[in-house]
XYZ file of C-alpha atoms in Angstrom:
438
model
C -1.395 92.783 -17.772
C -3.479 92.248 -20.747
C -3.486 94.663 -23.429
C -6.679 96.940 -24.159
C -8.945 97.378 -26.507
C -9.588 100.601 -27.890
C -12.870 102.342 -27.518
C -15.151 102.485 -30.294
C -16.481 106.295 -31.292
C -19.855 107.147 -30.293
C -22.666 106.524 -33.154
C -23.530 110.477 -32.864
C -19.319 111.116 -33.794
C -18.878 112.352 -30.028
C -15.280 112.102 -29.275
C -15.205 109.239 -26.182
C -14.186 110.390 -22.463
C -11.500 110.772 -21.272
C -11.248 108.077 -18.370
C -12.884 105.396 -21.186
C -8.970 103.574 -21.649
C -8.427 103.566 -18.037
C -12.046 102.061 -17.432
C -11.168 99.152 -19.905
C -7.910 98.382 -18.211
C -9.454 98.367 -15.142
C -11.813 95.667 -16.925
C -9.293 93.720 -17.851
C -7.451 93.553 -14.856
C -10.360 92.236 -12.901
C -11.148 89.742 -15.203
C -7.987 88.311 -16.136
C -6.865 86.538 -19.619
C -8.098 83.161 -19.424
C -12.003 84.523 -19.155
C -13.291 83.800 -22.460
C -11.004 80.492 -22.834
C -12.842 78.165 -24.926
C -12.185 74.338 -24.092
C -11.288 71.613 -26.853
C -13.886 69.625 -28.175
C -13.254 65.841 -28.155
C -14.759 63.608 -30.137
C -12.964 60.149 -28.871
C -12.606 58.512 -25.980
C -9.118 57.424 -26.240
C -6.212 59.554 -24.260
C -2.714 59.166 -25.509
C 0.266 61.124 -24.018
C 2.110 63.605 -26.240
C 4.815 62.619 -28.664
C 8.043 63.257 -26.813
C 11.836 62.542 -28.332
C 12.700 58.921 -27.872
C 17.117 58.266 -28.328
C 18.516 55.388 -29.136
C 20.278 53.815 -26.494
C 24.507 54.956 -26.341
C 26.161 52.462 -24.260
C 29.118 53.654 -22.830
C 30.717 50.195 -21.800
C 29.631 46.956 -22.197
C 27.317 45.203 -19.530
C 28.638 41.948 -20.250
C 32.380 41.311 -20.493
C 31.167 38.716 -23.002
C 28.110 37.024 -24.700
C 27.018 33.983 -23.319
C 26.561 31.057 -25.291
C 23.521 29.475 -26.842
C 21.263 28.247 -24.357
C 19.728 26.466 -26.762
C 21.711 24.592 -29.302
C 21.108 21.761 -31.562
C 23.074 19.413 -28.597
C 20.793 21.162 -25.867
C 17.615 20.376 -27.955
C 17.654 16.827 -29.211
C 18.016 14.801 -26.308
C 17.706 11.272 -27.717
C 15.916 9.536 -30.694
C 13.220 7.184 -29.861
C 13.060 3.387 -31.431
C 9.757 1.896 -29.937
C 7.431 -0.049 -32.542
C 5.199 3.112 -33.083
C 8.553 5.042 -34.030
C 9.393 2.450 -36.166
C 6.275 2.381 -38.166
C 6.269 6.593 -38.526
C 9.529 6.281 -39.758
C 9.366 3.465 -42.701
C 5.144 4.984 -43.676
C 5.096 8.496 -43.027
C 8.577 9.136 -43.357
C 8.994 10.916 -39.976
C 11.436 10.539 -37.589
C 10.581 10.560 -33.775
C 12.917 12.331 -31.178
C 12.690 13.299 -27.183
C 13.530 16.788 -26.888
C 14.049 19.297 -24.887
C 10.812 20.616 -22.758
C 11.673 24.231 -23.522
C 12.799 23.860 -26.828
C 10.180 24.900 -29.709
C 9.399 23.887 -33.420
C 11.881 25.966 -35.018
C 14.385 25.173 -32.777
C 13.884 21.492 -33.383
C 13.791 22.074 -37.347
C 17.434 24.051 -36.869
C 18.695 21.011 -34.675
C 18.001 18.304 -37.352
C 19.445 20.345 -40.022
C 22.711 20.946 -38.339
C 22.716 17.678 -36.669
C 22.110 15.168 -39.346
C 21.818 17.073 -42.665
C 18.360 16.761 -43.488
C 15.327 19.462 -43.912
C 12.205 18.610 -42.172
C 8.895 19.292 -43.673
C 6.947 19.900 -40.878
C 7.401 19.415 -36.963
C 4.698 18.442 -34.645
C 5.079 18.218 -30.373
C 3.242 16.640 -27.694
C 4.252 16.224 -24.057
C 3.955 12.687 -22.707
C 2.017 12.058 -19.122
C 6.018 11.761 -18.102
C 6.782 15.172 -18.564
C 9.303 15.031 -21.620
C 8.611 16.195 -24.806
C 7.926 14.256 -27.907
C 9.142 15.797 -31.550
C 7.223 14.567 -34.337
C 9.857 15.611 -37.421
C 8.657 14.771 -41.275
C 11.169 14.502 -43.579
C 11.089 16.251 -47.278
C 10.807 14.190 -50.237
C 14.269 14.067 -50.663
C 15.083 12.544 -47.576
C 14.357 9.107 -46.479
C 13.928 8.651 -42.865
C 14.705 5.080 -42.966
C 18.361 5.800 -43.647
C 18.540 8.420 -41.538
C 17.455 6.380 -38.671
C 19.914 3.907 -39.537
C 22.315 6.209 -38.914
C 21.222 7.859 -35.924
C 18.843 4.959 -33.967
C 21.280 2.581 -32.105
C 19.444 -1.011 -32.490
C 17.443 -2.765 -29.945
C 18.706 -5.519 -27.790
C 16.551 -7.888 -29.372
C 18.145 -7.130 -33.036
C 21.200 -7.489 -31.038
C 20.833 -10.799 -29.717
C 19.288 -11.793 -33.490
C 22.740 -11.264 -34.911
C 24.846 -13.399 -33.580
C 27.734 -13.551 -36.123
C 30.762 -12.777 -34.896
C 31.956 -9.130 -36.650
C 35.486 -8.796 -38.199
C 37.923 -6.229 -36.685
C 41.303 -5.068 -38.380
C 44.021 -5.577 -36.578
C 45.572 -3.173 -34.830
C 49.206 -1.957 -36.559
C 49.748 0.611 -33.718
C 51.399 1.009 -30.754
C 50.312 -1.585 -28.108
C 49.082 1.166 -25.029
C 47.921 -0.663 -22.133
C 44.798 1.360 -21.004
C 44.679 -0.564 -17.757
C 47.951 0.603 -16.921
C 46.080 4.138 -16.074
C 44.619 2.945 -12.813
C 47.871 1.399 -11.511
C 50.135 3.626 -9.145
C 53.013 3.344 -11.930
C 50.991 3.745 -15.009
C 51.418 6.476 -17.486
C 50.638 9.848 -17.014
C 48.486 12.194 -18.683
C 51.798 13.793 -21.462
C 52.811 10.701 -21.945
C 49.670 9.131 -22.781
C 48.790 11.859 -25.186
C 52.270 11.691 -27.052
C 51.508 8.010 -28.102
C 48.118 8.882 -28.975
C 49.355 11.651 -31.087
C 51.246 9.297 -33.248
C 48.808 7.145 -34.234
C 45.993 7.698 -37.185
C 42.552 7.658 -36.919
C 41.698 3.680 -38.114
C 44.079 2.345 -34.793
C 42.556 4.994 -32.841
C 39.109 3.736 -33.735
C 40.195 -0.094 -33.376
C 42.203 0.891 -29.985
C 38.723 2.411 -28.389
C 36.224 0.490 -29.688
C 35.454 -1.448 -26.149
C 34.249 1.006 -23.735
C 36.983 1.596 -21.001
C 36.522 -1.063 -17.844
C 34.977 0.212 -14.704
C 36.748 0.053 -11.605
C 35.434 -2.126 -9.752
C 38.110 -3.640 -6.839
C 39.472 -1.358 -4.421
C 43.227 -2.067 -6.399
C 41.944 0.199 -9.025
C 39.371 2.629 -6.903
C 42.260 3.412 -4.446
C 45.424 1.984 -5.559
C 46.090 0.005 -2.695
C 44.070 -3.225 -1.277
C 44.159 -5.826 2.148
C 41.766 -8.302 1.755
C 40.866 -9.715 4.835
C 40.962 -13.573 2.848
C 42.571 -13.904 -0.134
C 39.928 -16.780 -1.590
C 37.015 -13.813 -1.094
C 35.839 -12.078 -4.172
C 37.083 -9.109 -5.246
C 34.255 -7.046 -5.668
C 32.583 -4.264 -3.916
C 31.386 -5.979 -1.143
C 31.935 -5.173 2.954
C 33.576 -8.594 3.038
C 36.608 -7.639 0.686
C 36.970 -4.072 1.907
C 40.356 -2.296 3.177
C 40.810 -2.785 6.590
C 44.554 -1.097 7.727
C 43.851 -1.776 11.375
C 43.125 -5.537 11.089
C 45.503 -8.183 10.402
C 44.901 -10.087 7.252
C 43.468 -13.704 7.386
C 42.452 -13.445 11.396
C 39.055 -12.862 11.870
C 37.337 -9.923 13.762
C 34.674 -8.660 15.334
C 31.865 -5.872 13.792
C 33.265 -3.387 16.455
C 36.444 -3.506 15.306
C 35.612 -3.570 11.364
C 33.035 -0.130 12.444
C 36.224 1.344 13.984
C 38.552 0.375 10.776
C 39.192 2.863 7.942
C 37.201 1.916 5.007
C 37.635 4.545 2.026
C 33.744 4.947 0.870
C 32.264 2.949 3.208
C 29.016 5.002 2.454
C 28.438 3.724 -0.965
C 29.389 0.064 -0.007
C 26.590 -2.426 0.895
C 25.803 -2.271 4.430
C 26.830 -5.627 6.216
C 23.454 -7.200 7.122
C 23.151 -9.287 10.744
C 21.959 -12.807 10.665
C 19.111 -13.056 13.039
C 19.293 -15.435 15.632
C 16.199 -16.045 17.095
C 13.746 -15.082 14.553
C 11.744 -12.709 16.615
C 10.375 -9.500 14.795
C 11.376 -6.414 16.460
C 10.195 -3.883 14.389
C 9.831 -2.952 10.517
C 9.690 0.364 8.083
C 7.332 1.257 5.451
C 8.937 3.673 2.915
C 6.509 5.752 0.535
C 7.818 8.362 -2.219
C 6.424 9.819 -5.231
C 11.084 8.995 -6.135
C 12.408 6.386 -7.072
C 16.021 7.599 -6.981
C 15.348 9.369 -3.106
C 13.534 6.085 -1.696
C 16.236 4.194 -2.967
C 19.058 7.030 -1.075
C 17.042 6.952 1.768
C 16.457 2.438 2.297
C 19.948 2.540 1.904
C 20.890 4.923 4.587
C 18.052 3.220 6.840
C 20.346 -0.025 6.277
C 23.297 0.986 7.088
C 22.508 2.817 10.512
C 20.563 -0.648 11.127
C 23.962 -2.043 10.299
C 26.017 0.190 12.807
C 23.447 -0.065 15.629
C 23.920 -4.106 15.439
C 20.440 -4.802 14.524
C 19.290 -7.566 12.409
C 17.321 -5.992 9.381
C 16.163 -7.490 5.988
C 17.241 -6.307 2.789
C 15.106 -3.832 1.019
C 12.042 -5.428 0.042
C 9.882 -3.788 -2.755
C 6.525 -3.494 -2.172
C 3.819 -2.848 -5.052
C 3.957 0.420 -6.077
C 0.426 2.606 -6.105
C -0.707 4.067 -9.373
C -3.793 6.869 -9.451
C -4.753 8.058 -12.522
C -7.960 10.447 -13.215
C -8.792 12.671 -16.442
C -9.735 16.745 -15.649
C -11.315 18.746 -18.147
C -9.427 21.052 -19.993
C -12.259 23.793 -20.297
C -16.026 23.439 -19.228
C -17.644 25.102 -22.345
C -16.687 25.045 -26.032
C -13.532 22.643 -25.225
C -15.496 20.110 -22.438
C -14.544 17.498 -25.216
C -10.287 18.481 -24.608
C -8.986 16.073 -21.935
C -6.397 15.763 -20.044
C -4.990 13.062 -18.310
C -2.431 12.878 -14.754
C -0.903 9.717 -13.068
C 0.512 9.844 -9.714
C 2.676 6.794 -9.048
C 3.517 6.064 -5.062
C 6.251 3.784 -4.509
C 7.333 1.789 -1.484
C 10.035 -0.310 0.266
C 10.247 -2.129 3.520
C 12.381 -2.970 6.047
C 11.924 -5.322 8.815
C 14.127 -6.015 12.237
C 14.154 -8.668 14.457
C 16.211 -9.619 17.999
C 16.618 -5.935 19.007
C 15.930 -5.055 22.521
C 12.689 -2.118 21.906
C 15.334 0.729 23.134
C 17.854 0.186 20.171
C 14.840 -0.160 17.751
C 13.454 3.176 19.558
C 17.086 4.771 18.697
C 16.813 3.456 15.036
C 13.658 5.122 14.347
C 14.704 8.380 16.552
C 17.826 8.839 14.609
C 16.054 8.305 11.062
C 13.138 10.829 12.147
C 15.958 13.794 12.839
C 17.778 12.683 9.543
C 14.434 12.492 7.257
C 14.921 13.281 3.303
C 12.703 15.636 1.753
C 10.073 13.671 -0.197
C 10.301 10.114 1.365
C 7.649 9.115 3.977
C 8.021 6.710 6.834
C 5.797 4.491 8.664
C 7.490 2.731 11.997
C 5.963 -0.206 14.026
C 7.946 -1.441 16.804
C 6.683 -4.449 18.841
C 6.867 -4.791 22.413
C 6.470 -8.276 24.559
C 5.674 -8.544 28.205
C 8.024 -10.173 30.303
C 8.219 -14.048 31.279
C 5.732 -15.647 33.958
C 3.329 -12.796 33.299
C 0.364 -15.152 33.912
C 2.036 -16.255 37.348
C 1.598 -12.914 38.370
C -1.682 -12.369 37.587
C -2.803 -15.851 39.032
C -1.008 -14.221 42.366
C -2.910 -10.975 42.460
C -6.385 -13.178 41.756
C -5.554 -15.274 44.566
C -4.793 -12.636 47.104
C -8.245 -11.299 46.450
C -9.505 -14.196 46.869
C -8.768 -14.547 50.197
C -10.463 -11.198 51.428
C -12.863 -12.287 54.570
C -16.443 -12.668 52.271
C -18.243 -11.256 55.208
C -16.761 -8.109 54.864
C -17.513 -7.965 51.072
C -21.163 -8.589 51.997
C -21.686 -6.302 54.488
C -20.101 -3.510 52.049
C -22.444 -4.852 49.339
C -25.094 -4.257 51.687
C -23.946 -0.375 52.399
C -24.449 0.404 49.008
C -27.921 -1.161 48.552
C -28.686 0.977 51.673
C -27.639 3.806 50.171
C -28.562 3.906 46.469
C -32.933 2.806 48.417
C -32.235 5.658 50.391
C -31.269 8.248 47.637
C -34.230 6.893 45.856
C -37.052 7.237 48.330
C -35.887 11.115 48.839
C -36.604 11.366 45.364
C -39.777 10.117 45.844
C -40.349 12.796 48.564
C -39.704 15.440 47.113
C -41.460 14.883 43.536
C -44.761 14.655 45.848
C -44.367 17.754 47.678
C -43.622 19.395 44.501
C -46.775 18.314 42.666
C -49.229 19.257 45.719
């Protein structure tokens, strides 16, 4: 309850009554405390909450049982260094050397990169991003610094300065241990300790020497597999259907596609399909491929080929149409940047196929089975070609002469009829548009 105030004496020095106290509690009561509240007076219009007590965050355990690493180091942002004409010229006038890097990577990143990468400080570091997509680094050089030898160091040279230098280069000769490094894709070559023991022994000059040459590719199905049947020893030995594995056949006899289909082949996907000879020459059908890819259409002809190839149908190789280029410039910003351009290219690409001496049913299959198979991104265009069978015009000539001989009379008199009737229909008309105007 809220506390009273006491009663002020009378002016004529009366003492007050008695009830007075109880009368100004009562007061009070009634009106409560919060009567003669007086609000705040604001003078801005800005409301901010109240300064509360902010801790520090106390981890009690780790989130991460360790850091990850650098998402973005100086491997991860210089992809490659460029050596076209205009990169030559920035680099021996302006002292700048020109890189592509990576799309998320950003000036400072860049700067970091080149320092720990090759040793030098840039000046300053300027970006663009080509129509392709990738990033271009622009990276100037201090005064200390000549690009030109950097470049040397770091720009592998052009085919053409290649083929300019034709003098043959003098190699040391190798002191080592003689390793044969084609011995690895053997069955009895040498394993993994063994091969690290010799290498272990050596120093860094026959090391150097021993792997200059890049290591040889397999290429026969000796060294893919270890183990090889050639069908005929005088074929070639390279990836081809015609020198592939064949356990089930005999070696040297020939055979048919049915049995090389049902043969073990070890890859037989990446292979080149075997491709029928045409007999007759007559086209059966062909396949327009379209794709904004390169590296899909490609996936995709080549699967086309190959079910071509196990349905017995006589198809071309891929044939590579003209590709379709669409460019068109968009402005940036309709007001004070309408002069900022920007410029997209849209490149469609395209293969064919074409099939001939296929019944229409197979063809149908062909296209059936590629429509419930379809790759995401490549689009296909079918045409299939169907002929009428022989002595089609005999047939017709029969059904011309059997109505021919239908008795002319009665043709006549039918002819007739409908005369009749269409003079008839007319005169009613006649009729009635009288009896409607009087």
């Amino acid at each position: 309850m809220a506390a009273t105030k006491p009663t002020k004496k009378a002016a004529s020095g009366k003492p007050a009554p008695k009830d007075s106290k109880a009368k100004a509690a009562k007061k009070a009561a009634l009106q409560g405390v919060h009567s003669h509240a007086s609000r705040k007076t604001r003078t801005s219009a800005s409301f901010h909450r109240p300064k509360t007590l902010r801790l520090a965050r106390d981890p009690k355990y780790p989130r991460k049982s360790i850091p990850h690493a650098p998402r973005m180091d100086q491997f991860r942002t210089i992809v490659s260094p460029l050596n076209t004409e205009s990169a030559m010229k920035k680099i021996e006038e302006h002292n700048t050397l020109v890189f592509i890097v990576d799309i998320r990577s950003n000036k400072r990143q860049i700067k970091d990169a080149v320092k720990k990468l090759y040793d030098v400080q840039a000046a300053k570091i300027n970006t663009l991003i080509r129509p392709d997509g990738k990033k271009k680094a622009y990276v100037r050089l201090t005064a200390d610094h000549d690009a030109l030898d950097v470049a040397n160091k770091v720009i592998p040279p052009s085919p053409s300065d290649e083929s300019k230098s034709n003098k043959p280069k003098d190699t040391k000769p190798h002191k080592g241990k003689d390793i044969d490094l084609g011995a690895l894709v053997s069955e009895d070559g040498l394993s993994y300790s063994e091969l690290q023991k010799a290498l272990s022994n050596m120093s860094e000059d026959e090391l150097e020497t021993l792997f200059k040459d890049p290591p040889r590719f397999a290429e026969t199905e000796s060294e893919m597999f270890g183990k090889v049947e050639i069908l005929d020893e005088g074929r070639p030995t390279r990836l081809d259907p015609d020198s592939l594995p064949t356990p089930p056949l005999e070696p040297g006899k020939p055979y048919t596609e049915e049995q090389y289909a049902a043969s073990l082949v070890h890859g037989r996907g990446v292979h080149v399909p075997i491709y029928h000879k045409p007999k007759y020459g007559i086209p059966a059908g062909n396949i327009h491929f379209r794709s904004h890819h390169p590296e899909l259409l490609d996936l995709f002809t080549h699967f086309a080929a190959h079910a071509a190839s196990s349905l017995g149908i006589p198809c071309s190789r891929p044939v590579h149409l003209p590709n379709k280029r669409t460019l068109w410039t968009v402005l940036r910003s309709p007001f004070a940047h309408k002069k900022s351009q920007e410029n997209f290219e849209r490149i469609v690409y395209k293969r064919a196929l074409k099939a001939w001496d296929a019944d229409p049913e197979v063809i149908d299959r062909w296209f059936k089975y590629l429509r419930r198979h379809a790759m995401g991104g490549v689009g296909m265009r079918t045409t299939k070609w169907e002929r009428m069978p022989l002595s089609v015009g005999k047939a017709r000539m029969e059904t011309v002469s059997k109505l021919e001989s239908v008795n002319g009379k009665r043709i006549k008199a039918l002819g007739q009829k409908i005369i009749a009737a269409e003079l008839a229909a007319q005169q009613k008309t006649k009729v009635a548009a009288s009896t409607s105007s009087a």
